[in-house]
Short mmCIF file of C-alpha atoms in Angstrom, two decimals:
data_model
loop_
_atom_site.label_atom_id
_atom_site.label_comp_id
_atom_site.label_asym_id
_atom_site.label_seq_id
_atom_site.Cartn_x
_atom_site.Cartn_y
_atom_site.Cartn_z
CA MET A 1 -15.60 34.96 55.53
CA SER A 2 -16.95 38.26 54.17
CA ARG A 3 -20.27 38.28 52.46
CA CYS A 4 -20.44 37.80 48.72
CA TYR A 5 -22.38 39.69 46.08
CA ASN A 6 -25.60 37.64 45.46
CA PHE A 7 -27.21 38.28 42.07
CA SER A 8 -29.89 35.49 42.67
CA PRO A 9 -33.28 36.01 41.02
CA GLY A 10 -35.03 34.73 44.04
CA PRO A 11 -34.89 34.08 46.90
CA ALA A 12 -32.82 37.15 46.52
CA ALA A 13 -30.36 39.18 48.64
CA LEU A 14 -31.77 41.07 51.52
CA PRO A 15 -30.35 44.39 52.74
CA GLU A 16 -27.49 43.77 55.10
CA ALA A 17 -28.80 46.33 57.57
CA VAL A 18 -31.97 44.29 57.81
CA LEU A 19 -30.11 41.12 58.38
CA ARG A 20 -28.05 42.63 61.04
CA GLN A 21 -31.22 44.08 62.83
CA ALA A 22 -32.95 40.66 62.58
CA SER A 23 -29.83 38.98 64.03
CA ALA A 24 -29.76 41.41 66.93
CA GLU A 25 -33.49 40.77 67.71
CA LEU A 26 -33.48 37.02 67.07
CA LEU A 27 -33.57 35.85 70.54
CA ASP A 28 -35.39 38.79 72.11
CA TRP A 29 -37.58 41.10 70.17
CA GLY A 30 -38.30 44.44 71.84
CA GLY A 31 -37.62 43.18 75.36
CA SER A 32 -40.41 40.59 74.99
CA GLY A 33 -38.11 37.75 76.03
CA MET A 34 -38.82 35.78 73.00
CA SER A 35 -38.15 35.72 69.30
CA VAL A 36 -40.74 36.81 66.69
CA MET A 37 -40.67 33.25 65.41
CA GLU A 38 -42.05 32.18 68.89
CA MET A 39 -44.80 34.81 69.13
CA SER A 40 -48.42 34.06 68.76
CA HIS A 41 -49.93 35.70 65.71
CA ARG A 42 -52.80 36.83 67.91
CA SER A 43 -50.45 38.60 70.50
CA ALA A 44 -50.35 42.34 70.97
CA GLU A 45 -46.61 42.20 70.06
CA PHE A 46 -47.15 40.62 66.72
CA ASN A 47 -50.14 42.74 66.03
CA GLY A 48 -48.02 45.80 66.43
CA ILE A 49 -45.49 44.24 63.91
CA ALA A 50 -48.11 43.56 61.24
CA VAL A 51 -49.93 46.90 61.63
CA GLU A 52 -46.68 48.91 61.20
CA ALA A 53 -45.68 46.80 58.19
CA GLU A 54 -48.87 47.61 56.48
CA ALA A 55 -48.73 51.27 57.40
CA CYS A 56 -45.18 51.52 56.03
CA LEU A 57 -46.22 49.79 52.83
CA ARG A 58 -49.15 52.18 52.43
CA ARG A 59 -46.85 55.17 52.87
CA LEU A 60 -44.31 53.89 50.29
CA LEU A 61 -46.98 53.20 47.74
CA ASP A 62 -49.25 56.19 48.68
CA LEU A 63 -51.95 53.59 48.85
CA SER A 64 -55.44 54.71 49.71
CA ALA A 65 -57.89 52.95 51.99
CA ASP A 66 -59.85 51.77 48.97
CA TYR A 67 -57.35 48.88 48.75
CA ALA A 68 -57.07 45.96 51.07
CA VAL A 69 -53.50 44.82 51.89
CA LEU A 70 -53.28 41.07 52.31
CA PHE A 71 -50.33 39.18 53.65
CA MET A 72 -50.85 35.68 52.22
CA HIS A 73 -49.02 32.32 52.18
CA GLY A 74 -47.12 30.91 49.28
CA GLY A 75 -45.53 32.50 46.24
CA ALA A 76 -47.10 34.29 43.28
CA THR A 77 -47.78 30.87 41.74
CA THR A 78 -50.53 30.39 44.33
CA GLN A 79 -52.17 33.57 43.15
CA PHE A 80 -52.25 32.09 39.55
CA SER A 81 -55.20 30.17 40.90
CA ALA A 82 -56.49 32.72 43.36
CA VAL A 83 -57.03 35.37 40.58
CA PRO A 84 -59.42 33.40 38.44
CA LEU A 85 -61.20 31.95 41.46
CA ASN A 86 -61.73 35.42 43.00
CA LEU A 87 -62.45 37.42 39.82
CA GLY A 88 -63.30 35.10 36.94
CA PHE A 89 -66.99 34.42 37.56
CA PRO A 90 -69.76 34.47 36.54
CA ALA A 91 -68.13 35.60 33.25
CA GLY A 92 -65.97 32.49 33.06
CA GLN A 93 -63.58 34.30 30.68
CA ALA A 94 -60.40 36.40 31.11
CA ASP A 95 -57.81 38.12 29.03
CA TYR A 96 -54.08 37.45 29.46
CA VAL A 97 -50.97 38.94 27.94
CA ASN A 98 -48.12 36.45 27.34
CA THR A 99 -44.70 37.98 27.54
CA GLY A 100 -42.69 35.09 28.95
CA HIS A 101 -42.20 32.20 31.28
CA TRP A 102 -44.35 33.51 34.22
CA SER A 103 -47.14 34.83 32.02
CA SER A 104 -47.23 31.34 30.43
CA LYS A 105 -47.49 29.69 33.92
CA ALA A 106 -50.34 32.04 34.92
CA ILE A 107 -52.16 31.31 31.65
CA ALA A 108 -51.89 27.60 32.13
CA GLU A 109 -53.15 27.75 35.67
CA ALA A 110 -56.02 30.06 34.83
CA GLY A 111 -57.07 27.64 32.04
CA ARG A 112 -57.95 25.07 34.79
CA TYR A 113 -60.76 27.28 35.83
CA LEU A 114 -62.05 29.42 33.00
CA GLU A 115 -61.61 30.26 29.35
CA VAL A 116 -58.42 32.20 28.72
CA ASN A 117 -58.06 34.60 25.81
CA VAL A 118 -54.41 35.35 25.09
CA VAL A 119 -54.68 38.96 23.81
CA ALA A 120 -51.14 39.23 22.70
CA THR A 121 -47.88 37.17 22.80
CA SER A 122 -44.25 37.73 21.94
CA VAL A 123 -43.49 33.97 21.74
CA GLU A 124 -42.50 34.25 18.09
CA GLU A 125 -39.86 36.89 19.12
CA ASN A 126 -38.64 34.40 21.73
CA PHE A 127 -40.18 36.74 24.35
CA SER A 128 -37.66 39.47 23.69
CA THR A 129 -40.21 42.24 23.38
CA ILE A 130 -43.72 43.43 24.42
CA PRO A 131 -46.43 43.74 21.76
CA PRO A 132 -47.86 47.27 21.63
CA GLN A 133 -51.42 47.47 23.01
CA LYS A 134 -52.89 48.60 19.64
CA THR A 135 -52.22 45.07 18.42
CA TRP A 136 -53.96 43.28 21.26
CA SER A 137 -57.24 41.30 20.73
CA LEU A 138 -59.29 42.16 23.79
CA ASN A 139 -62.38 40.20 24.66
CA ASP A 140 -65.45 42.38 25.47
CA ASN A 141 -66.69 39.58 27.80
CA ALA A 142 -63.53 39.18 29.87
CA ALA A 143 -63.75 39.45 33.64
CA TYR A 144 -60.28 41.00 33.90
CA LEU A 145 -56.98 41.38 32.02
CA HIS A 146 -53.82 39.90 33.55
CA HIS A 147 -50.24 40.74 32.73
CA THR A 148 -46.73 40.39 34.15
CA PRO A 149 -44.98 43.78 34.31
CA ASN A 150 -41.55 42.27 34.58
CA GLU A 151 -40.48 38.81 33.43
CA THR A 152 -37.61 37.76 35.64
CA ILE A 153 -36.35 35.06 33.35
CA GLY A 154 -36.44 36.85 30.00
CA GLY A 155 -35.68 40.30 31.37
CA VAL A 156 -38.65 42.05 29.73
CA GLU A 157 -40.41 44.88 31.55
CA PHE A 158 -43.51 46.97 31.02
CA PHE A 159 -42.75 50.68 31.51
CA TRP A 160 -46.33 51.62 30.78
CA VAL A 161 -49.65 50.54 32.18
CA PRO A 162 -52.36 48.84 29.88
CA GLU A 163 -55.58 50.84 29.44
CA VAL A 164 -58.56 48.45 29.69
CA GLU A 165 -62.22 48.65 30.73
CA VAL A 166 -62.07 45.65 32.99
CA PRO A 167 -60.09 45.17 36.21
CA LEU A 168 -56.41 45.14 35.54
CA VAL A 169 -54.39 42.46 37.34
CA ALA A 170 -50.64 42.40 37.61
CA ASP A 171 -48.05 39.93 38.90
CA MET A 172 -45.56 42.51 40.22
CA SER A 173 -43.35 39.98 42.01
CA SER A 174 -40.13 41.60 40.62
CA THR A 175 -41.53 45.09 40.07
CA LEU A 176 -43.25 46.12 43.24
CA LEU A 177 -41.06 48.45 45.39
CA SER A 178 -38.34 48.79 42.79
CA ARG A 179 -39.80 52.03 41.47
CA PRO A 180 -42.97 54.15 41.94
CA VAL A 181 -46.14 52.55 40.48
CA ASP A 182 -49.62 54.09 40.60
CA ILE A 183 -51.42 51.08 42.16
CA HIS A 184 -54.67 52.93 41.84
CA ARG A 185 -54.64 52.13 38.06
CA PHE A 186 -54.93 48.41 39.02
CA GLY A 187 -57.71 46.31 40.34
CA VAL A 188 -55.29 43.79 41.85
CA VAL A 189 -51.57 43.69 42.34
CA TYR A 190 -49.82 40.63 43.73
CA ALA A 191 -46.18 39.94 44.45
CA SER A 192 -44.22 37.16 45.96
CA ALA A 193 -41.84 38.65 48.60
CA GLN A 194 -38.55 37.03 47.69
CA LYS A 195 -37.32 39.75 45.24
CA ASN A 196 -37.60 43.25 46.77
CA ILE A 197 -40.04 42.78 49.67
CA GLY A 198 -38.69 40.06 52.10
CA PRO A 199 -37.98 36.33 52.29
CA ALA A 200 -39.75 33.52 50.49
CA GLY A 201 -43.02 32.27 51.86
CA LEU A 202 -45.02 35.53 51.89
CA THR A 203 -47.05 37.07 49.11
CA LEU A 204 -48.56 40.55 49.09
CA VAL A 205 -51.89 41.06 47.52
CA LEU A 206 -53.25 44.60 47.00
CA VAL A 207 -56.84 44.45 45.98
CA HIS A 208 -59.43 47.11 45.48
CA ARG A 209 -62.18 46.59 47.95
CA GLU A 210 -64.94 46.70 45.32
CA LEU A 211 -63.50 43.47 43.91
CA LEU A 212 -63.80 41.59 47.25
CA GLY A 213 -66.63 39.12 47.62
CA ARG A 214 -66.71 37.85 44.05
CA ALA A 215 -65.04 34.51 44.62
CA ALA A 216 -66.46 31.31 43.25
CA ALA A 217 -68.24 29.20 45.76
CA ALA A 218 -65.64 26.45 45.52
CA THR A 219 -62.75 28.87 46.26
CA PRO A 220 -60.65 27.47 49.21
CA SER A 221 -61.04 29.70 52.23
CA LEU A 222 -57.23 30.44 52.26
CA LEU A 223 -57.38 31.65 48.72
CA ASN A 224 -60.49 33.87 49.15
CA TRP A 225 -59.36 37.41 49.35
CA LYS A 226 -62.42 38.62 51.17
CA ILE A 227 -61.99 36.15 53.95
CA THR A 228 -58.29 37.16 54.21
CA ALA A 229 -59.22 40.85 54.26
CA ASP A 230 -62.11 40.40 56.74
CA HIS A 231 -59.64 38.70 59.12
CA GLN A 232 -56.74 41.22 58.59
CA SER A 233 -54.59 38.40 57.16
CA MET A 234 -55.05 36.39 60.31
CA PHE A 235 -57.66 33.87 59.30
CA ASN A 236 -54.98 31.18 60.18
CA THR A 237 -51.41 31.63 61.12
CA PRO A 238 -49.64 33.76 58.67
CA PRO A 239 -45.89 33.44 57.80
CA THR A 240 -45.01 35.49 60.90
CA TYR A 241 -41.26 35.74 60.61
CA ALA A 242 -41.43 36.50 56.89
CA LEU A 243 -43.90 39.28 57.70
CA TYR A 244 -41.56 40.64 60.45
CA LEU A 245 -38.60 40.76 57.99
CA THR A 246 -40.79 42.39 55.34
CA GLY A 247 -41.63 45.12 57.80
CA LEU A 248 -37.82 45.68 58.39
CA VAL A 249 -37.29 45.86 54.63
CA LEU A 250 -40.07 48.37 54.20
CA ALA A 251 -38.57 50.56 56.98
CA TRP A 252 -35.22 50.27 55.29
CA LEU A 253 -36.66 51.45 52.06
CA GLU A 254 -38.50 54.34 53.71
CA ALA A 255 -35.28 55.50 55.55
CA ARG A 256 -33.44 55.53 52.23
CA GLY A 257 -35.92 58.07 50.73
CA GLY A 258 -38.63 55.79 49.38
CA LEU A 259 -39.38 54.50 45.86
CA GLU A 260 -38.26 57.57 44.02
CA ALA A 261 -34.80 57.28 45.59
CA ILE A 262 -34.44 53.58 45.09
CA GLU A 263 -35.52 53.86 41.45
CA ALA A 264 -32.75 56.35 40.80
CA VAL A 265 -30.24 53.83 42.20
CA ASN A 266 -31.78 51.00 40.27
CA ARG A 267 -31.73 52.86 37.00
CA ARG A 268 -28.01 53.67 37.55
CA LYS A 269 -27.13 50.03 38.17
CA ALA A 270 -29.03 48.73 35.14
CA GLU A 271 -27.83 51.41 32.76
CA LYS A 272 -24.18 50.85 33.59
CA LEU A 273 -24.49 47.08 33.18
CA TYR A 274 -26.37 47.35 29.85
CA ARG A 275 -23.79 49.84 28.55
CA MET A 276 -21.00 47.45 29.40
CA ILE A 277 -22.76 44.58 27.59
CA ASP A 278 -23.60 46.77 24.54
CA ASP A 279 -20.08 48.18 24.30
CA CYS A 280 -18.42 44.78 24.47
CA ASP A 281 -18.57 42.38 21.51
CA PHE A 282 -17.93 39.48 23.90
CA TYR A 283 -21.51 39.82 25.63
CA SER A 284 -24.97 40.31 24.28
CA ASN A 285 -28.44 40.97 25.55
CA PRO A 286 -31.47 39.78 23.50
CA VAL A 287 -34.16 42.18 24.73
CA ALA A 288 -35.51 45.04 22.76
CA GLU A 289 -34.06 48.25 24.29
CA HIS A 290 -37.48 49.86 25.04
CA CYS A 291 -38.40 47.04 27.32
CA ARG A 292 -35.19 46.00 28.99
CA SER A 293 -35.70 45.07 32.66
CA LEU A 294 -34.30 47.17 35.40
CA MET A 295 -34.38 44.14 37.74
CA ASN A 296 -33.22 41.09 35.67
CA ILE A 297 -30.54 41.38 33.01
CA PRO A 298 -29.91 38.26 30.97
CA PHE A 299 -26.76 38.04 28.81
CA THR A 300 -24.86 35.51 26.73
CA LEU A 301 -21.19 35.01 26.14
CA ALA A 302 -19.76 34.93 22.63
CA ASP A 303 -18.94 31.28 23.10
CA ASP A 304 -21.25 29.31 25.41
CA ALA A 305 -18.52 26.73 25.95
CA LEU A 306 -17.04 29.29 28.25
CA ASP A 307 -20.18 29.45 30.45
CA LYS A 308 -18.96 27.01 33.13
CA ILE A 309 -15.62 28.75 33.24
CA PHE A 310 -17.21 32.11 33.59
CA LEU A 311 -19.46 30.98 36.45
CA ALA A 312 -16.59 29.19 38.36
CA GLN A 313 -14.34 32.22 38.13
CA ALA A 314 -17.24 34.57 39.13
CA ARG A 315 -17.85 32.47 42.24
CA GLU A 316 -14.17 32.62 43.09
CA ALA A 317 -14.47 36.49 42.78
CA GLY A 318 -17.42 36.44 45.22
CA LEU A 319 -20.05 36.94 42.51
CA LEU A 320 -22.87 34.44 43.08
CA ASN A 321 -25.99 33.06 41.24
CA LEU A 322 -25.23 34.46 37.76
CA LYS A 323 -26.34 31.33 35.93
CA GLY A 324 -29.29 32.00 33.59
CA HIS A 325 -32.57 30.02 33.88
CA ARG A 326 -32.43 26.55 32.47
CA SER A 327 -34.94 27.45 29.84
CA VAL A 328 -32.91 30.17 28.26
CA GLY A 329 -29.33 29.48 29.29
CA GLY A 330 -26.51 32.01 29.42
CA MET A 331 -26.27 34.32 32.36
CA ARG A 332 -28.53 36.60 34.39
CA ALA A 333 -27.77 39.35 36.84
CA SER A 334 -30.74 40.20 39.11
CA LEU A 335 -30.26 43.79 40.40
CA TYR A 336 -32.91 43.93 43.14
CA ASN A 337 -32.99 46.72 45.68
CA ALA A 338 -30.58 45.18 48.03
CA ILE A 339 -27.81 44.83 45.33
CA SER A 340 -25.52 47.83 45.75
CA GLU A 341 -23.98 49.88 43.06
CA GLN A 342 -20.63 48.62 44.36
CA ALA A 343 -21.71 45.08 43.55
CA VAL A 344 -22.65 46.01 39.97
CA ASP A 345 -19.28 47.77 39.60
CA VAL A 346 -17.40 44.69 40.81
CA LEU A 347 -19.39 42.52 38.34
CA ILE A 348 -18.65 44.80 35.48
CA ASP A 349 -14.95 44.85 36.25
CA PHE A 350 -14.98 41.08 36.42
CA MET A 351 -16.85 40.81 33.08
CA ARG A 352 -14.37 43.17 31.41
CA ASP A 353 -11.38 41.22 32.72
CA PHE A 354 -12.94 37.90 31.74
CA ALA A 355 -13.64 39.14 28.17
CA ALA A 356 -10.05 40.56 27.88
CA SER A 357 -8.56 37.30 28.95
CA ARG A 358 -10.47 35.46 26.19
CA GLY A 359 -9.86 37.97 23.47
#
């Protein structure tokens, strides 16, 4: 059976070239006589894998030594707790922007530890836009400001960076590595791997070194960024195979020309799908045009009674995981780096044919 086109929002498609390389190396990595899954994280072999993964990431992001690169367990949701625990004290207050599902989750978790000031929200617009910064109500006593540059469920993306006096924190789970971003404008960037970085189970945290060492005394050791940095992400056993696969994805990205090159592809993919949706009365996208996501494109059918038929026929056509999130319904196509332009073209052709058959 040939591989299908996987539009999953996460865990998402991985580059086929990466999967083939991992398959070839599964039983014997580099002549070591063992799989990466069997290696000690303290071994010279695995140390080389981790060091090269970090070096490649730094090259892709043009990231200076002022930032620590942490390979941590869990998804971004774990960092919803780690952020306030590492940065929130002694101030005990933080600013958050609420632009959707994952912003709301981060706010709720941070509220377990400190006072949260929601500086802006688009809830009244059903999270279909981003409030301009001039309307935000910033707190002078905040320890940091947190925002989510791309909401994977609502399909809303920041194409600008907030200007604040406190450390800027960003959940870039579905933004990081999809296009160039100046990380040096942020205090902390974190991202779960299962979008554009690698498989589920690994989270990247990029933190300016001047922000290390501020964790509350009760912070669990495995959530303490300074402890993780001091031990080069080896305080305990890291998700070794996920880190190895991440290194392969990073090398794949670099070989394709880096983030400028992948952004060009990603913009072409998104623009052609949005154009098709806008030009067809059968489909619609609810997001304001200035903040439509490059990565996650939600859309609805003219008659939601056809949703199940659409999904069934899409699956028969080899188009997988197009169902929208249960909280919003409809459809969603996630166009992460591993999704080819051909995949998007096939999806567009299917959508046109489906609309025509119902018109």
